[in-house]
Short mmCIF file of C-alpha atoms in Angstrom, two decimals:
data_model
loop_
_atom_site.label_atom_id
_atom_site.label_comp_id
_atom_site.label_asym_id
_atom_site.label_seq_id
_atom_site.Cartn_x
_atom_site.Cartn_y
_atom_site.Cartn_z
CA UNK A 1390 -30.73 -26.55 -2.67
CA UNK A 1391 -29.72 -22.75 -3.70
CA UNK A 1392 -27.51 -22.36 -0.54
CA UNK A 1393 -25.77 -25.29 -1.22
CA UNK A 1394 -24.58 -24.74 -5.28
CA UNK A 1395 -23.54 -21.06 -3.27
CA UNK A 1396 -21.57 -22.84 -1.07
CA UNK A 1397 -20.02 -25.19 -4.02
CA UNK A 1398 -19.65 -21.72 -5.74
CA UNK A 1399 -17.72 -20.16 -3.49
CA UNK A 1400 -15.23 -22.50 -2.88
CA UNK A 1401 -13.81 -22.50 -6.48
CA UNK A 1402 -14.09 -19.12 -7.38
CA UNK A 1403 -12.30 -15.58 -6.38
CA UNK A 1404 -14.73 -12.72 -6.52
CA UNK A 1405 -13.97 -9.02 -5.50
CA UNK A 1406 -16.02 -6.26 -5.15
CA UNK A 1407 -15.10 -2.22 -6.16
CA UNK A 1408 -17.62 0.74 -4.89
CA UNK A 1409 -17.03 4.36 -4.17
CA UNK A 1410 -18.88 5.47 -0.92
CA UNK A 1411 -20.00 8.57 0.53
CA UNK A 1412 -18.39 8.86 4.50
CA UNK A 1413 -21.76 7.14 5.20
CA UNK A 1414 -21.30 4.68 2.65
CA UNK A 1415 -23.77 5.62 1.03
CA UNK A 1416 -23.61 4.91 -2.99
CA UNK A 1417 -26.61 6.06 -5.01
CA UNK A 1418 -29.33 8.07 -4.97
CA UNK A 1419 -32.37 7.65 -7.30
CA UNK A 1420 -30.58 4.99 -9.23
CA UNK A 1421 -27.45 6.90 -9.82
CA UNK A 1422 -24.30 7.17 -8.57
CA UNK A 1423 -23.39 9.91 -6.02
CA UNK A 1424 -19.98 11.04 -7.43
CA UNK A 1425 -18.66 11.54 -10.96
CA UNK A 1426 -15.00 11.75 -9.45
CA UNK A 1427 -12.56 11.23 -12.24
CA UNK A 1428 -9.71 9.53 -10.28
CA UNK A 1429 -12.15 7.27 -9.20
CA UNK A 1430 -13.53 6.36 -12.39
CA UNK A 1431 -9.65 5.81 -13.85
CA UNK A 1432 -8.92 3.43 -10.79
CA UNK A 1433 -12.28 1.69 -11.53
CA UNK A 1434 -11.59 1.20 -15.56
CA UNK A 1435 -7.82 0.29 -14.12
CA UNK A 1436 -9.02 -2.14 -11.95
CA UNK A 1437 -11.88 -4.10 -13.88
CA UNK A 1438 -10.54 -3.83 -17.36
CA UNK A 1439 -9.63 -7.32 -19.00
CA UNK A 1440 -12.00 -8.69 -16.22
CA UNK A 1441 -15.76 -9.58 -15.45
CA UNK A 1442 -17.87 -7.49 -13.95
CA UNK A 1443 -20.97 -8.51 -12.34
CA UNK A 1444 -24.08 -6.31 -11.59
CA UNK A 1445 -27.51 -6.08 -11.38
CA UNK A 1446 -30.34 -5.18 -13.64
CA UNK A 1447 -30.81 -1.74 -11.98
CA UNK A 1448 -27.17 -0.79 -12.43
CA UNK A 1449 -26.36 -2.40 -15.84
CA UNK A 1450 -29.84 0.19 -16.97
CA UNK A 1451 -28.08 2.95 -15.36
CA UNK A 1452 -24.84 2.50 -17.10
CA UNK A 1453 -26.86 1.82 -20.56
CA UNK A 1454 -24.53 -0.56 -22.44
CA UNK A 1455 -21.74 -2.82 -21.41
CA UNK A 1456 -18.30 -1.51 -20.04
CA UNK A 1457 -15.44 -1.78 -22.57
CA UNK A 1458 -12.67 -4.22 -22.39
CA UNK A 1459 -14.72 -6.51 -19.70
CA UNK A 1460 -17.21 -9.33 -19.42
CA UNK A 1461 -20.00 -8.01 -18.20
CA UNK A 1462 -22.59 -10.51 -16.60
CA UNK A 1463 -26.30 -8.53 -15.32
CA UNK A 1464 -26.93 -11.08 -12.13
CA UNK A 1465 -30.03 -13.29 -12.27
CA UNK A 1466 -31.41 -16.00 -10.42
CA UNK A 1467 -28.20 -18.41 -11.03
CA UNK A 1468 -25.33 -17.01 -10.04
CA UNK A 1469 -23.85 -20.25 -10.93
CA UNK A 1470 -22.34 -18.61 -14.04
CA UNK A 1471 -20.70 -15.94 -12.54
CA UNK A 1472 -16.95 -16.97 -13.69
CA UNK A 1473 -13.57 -16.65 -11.65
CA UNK A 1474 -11.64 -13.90 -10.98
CA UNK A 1475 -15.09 -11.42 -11.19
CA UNK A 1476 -15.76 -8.06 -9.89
CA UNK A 1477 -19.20 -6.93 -8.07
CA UNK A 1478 -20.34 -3.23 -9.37
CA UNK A 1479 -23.31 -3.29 -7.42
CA UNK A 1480 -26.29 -2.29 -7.02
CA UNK A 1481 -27.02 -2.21 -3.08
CA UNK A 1482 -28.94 -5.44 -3.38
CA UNK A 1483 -26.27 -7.41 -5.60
CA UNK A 1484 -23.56 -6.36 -3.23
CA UNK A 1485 -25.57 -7.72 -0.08
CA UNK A 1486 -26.18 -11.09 -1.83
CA UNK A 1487 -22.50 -11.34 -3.15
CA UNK A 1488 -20.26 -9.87 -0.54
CA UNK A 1489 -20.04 -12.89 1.70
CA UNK A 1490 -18.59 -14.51 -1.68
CA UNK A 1491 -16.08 -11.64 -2.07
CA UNK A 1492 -12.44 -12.05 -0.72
CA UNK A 1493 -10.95 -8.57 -0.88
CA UNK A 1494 -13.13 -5.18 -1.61
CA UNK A 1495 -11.68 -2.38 -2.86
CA UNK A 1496 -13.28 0.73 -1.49
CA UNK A 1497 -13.09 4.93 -2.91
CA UNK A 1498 -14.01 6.61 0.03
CA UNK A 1499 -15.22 9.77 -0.65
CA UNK A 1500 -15.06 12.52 2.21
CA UNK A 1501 -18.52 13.93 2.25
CA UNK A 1502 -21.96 13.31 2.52
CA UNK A 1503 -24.73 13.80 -0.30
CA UNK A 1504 -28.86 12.51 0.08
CA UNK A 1505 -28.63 9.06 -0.74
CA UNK A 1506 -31.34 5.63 -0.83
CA UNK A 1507 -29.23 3.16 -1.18
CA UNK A 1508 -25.98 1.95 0.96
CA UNK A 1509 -22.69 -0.58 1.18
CA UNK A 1510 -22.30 -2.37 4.27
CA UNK A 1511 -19.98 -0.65 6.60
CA UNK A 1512 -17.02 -2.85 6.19
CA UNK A 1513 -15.23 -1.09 9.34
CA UNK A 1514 -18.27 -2.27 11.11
CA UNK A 1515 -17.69 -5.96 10.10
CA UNK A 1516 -15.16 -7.59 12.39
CA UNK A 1517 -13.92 -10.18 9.37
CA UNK A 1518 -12.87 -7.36 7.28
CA UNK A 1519 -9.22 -5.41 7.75
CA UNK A 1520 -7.66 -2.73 5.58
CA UNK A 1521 -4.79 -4.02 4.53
CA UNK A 1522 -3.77 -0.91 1.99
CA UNK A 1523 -5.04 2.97 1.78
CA UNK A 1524 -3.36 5.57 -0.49
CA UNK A 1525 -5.35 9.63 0.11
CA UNK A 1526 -4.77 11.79 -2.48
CA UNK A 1527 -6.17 14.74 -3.39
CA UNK A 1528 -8.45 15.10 -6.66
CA UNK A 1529 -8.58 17.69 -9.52
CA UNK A 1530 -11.13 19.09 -7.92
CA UNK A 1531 -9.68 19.53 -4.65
CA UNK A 1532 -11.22 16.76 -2.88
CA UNK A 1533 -9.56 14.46 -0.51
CA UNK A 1534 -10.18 10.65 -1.42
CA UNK A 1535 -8.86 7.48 0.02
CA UNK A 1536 -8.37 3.76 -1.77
CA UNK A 1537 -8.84 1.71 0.88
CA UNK A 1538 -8.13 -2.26 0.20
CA UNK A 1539 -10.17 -4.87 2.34
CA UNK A 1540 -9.62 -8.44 2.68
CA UNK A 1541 -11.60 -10.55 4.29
CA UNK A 1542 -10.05 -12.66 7.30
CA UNK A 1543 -10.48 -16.33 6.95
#
């Protein structure tokens, strides 16, 4: 009965998803994120802002109170209220349960590797998903990050 209102679901809604990754894709570590990157964090208040945002109990705690200038909806049972045009913020186990529902997936890559517990799926590993934008620049701190666009083939 649950798979079914999914299925329903999916078909008249657009969902996205936005995560920064390690080059391991890894994203958190002891329930917080891995990188406090500031171009990162202006393309993810650029991207979500005016929007919903969709997360899970574990991530809207670590946050501590709801993003500005968005909708923000902490996942439970029914995701039957989730409304259109909403981005996933994770955690690991909201993105697993969502990204089949997600259309495009916009992805920080971050060029290094830090201890981390909990991962995105490796979309280069997944054979319905092709990058079909990436812009590298290079941070205020010297680091070299890439915004890499995914959509999902049909």
């Amino acid at each position: 009965r649950r798979i079914r209102r999914l299925r329903i679901f999916r078909w008249r809604f657009e969902m996205k998803a936005i995560v920064a990754v390690s080059d391991n894709w890894g994203i958190g570590n002891d329930n917080e994120l891995l990188f406090h990157i500031p171009e990162d964090m202006k393309f993810f208040k650029d991207m979500t802002s005016g929007h919903s945002v969709v997360m899970g109990h574990n991530t809207y705690e670590s946050i501590g109170k709801p993003l500005l200038n968005r909708k923000n909806y902490v996942l439970s049972r029914d995701i039957s209220q989730i409304p259109d045009d909403s981005f996933v913020i994770g955690g690991e186990s909201i993105y697993k349960i969502l990204l089949k529902y997600c259309d495009t997936v916009f992805v920080t890559k971050i060029h290094r590797t830090k201890k981390c517990d909990k991962y995105f799926p490796n979309l280069d590993e997944k054979s319905e998903w092709k990058i079909i934008s990436k812009k590298s620049i290079t941070t205020s701190r010297n680091e070299q990050i890439d915004f890499i666009t995914y959509k999902k083939e049909k």
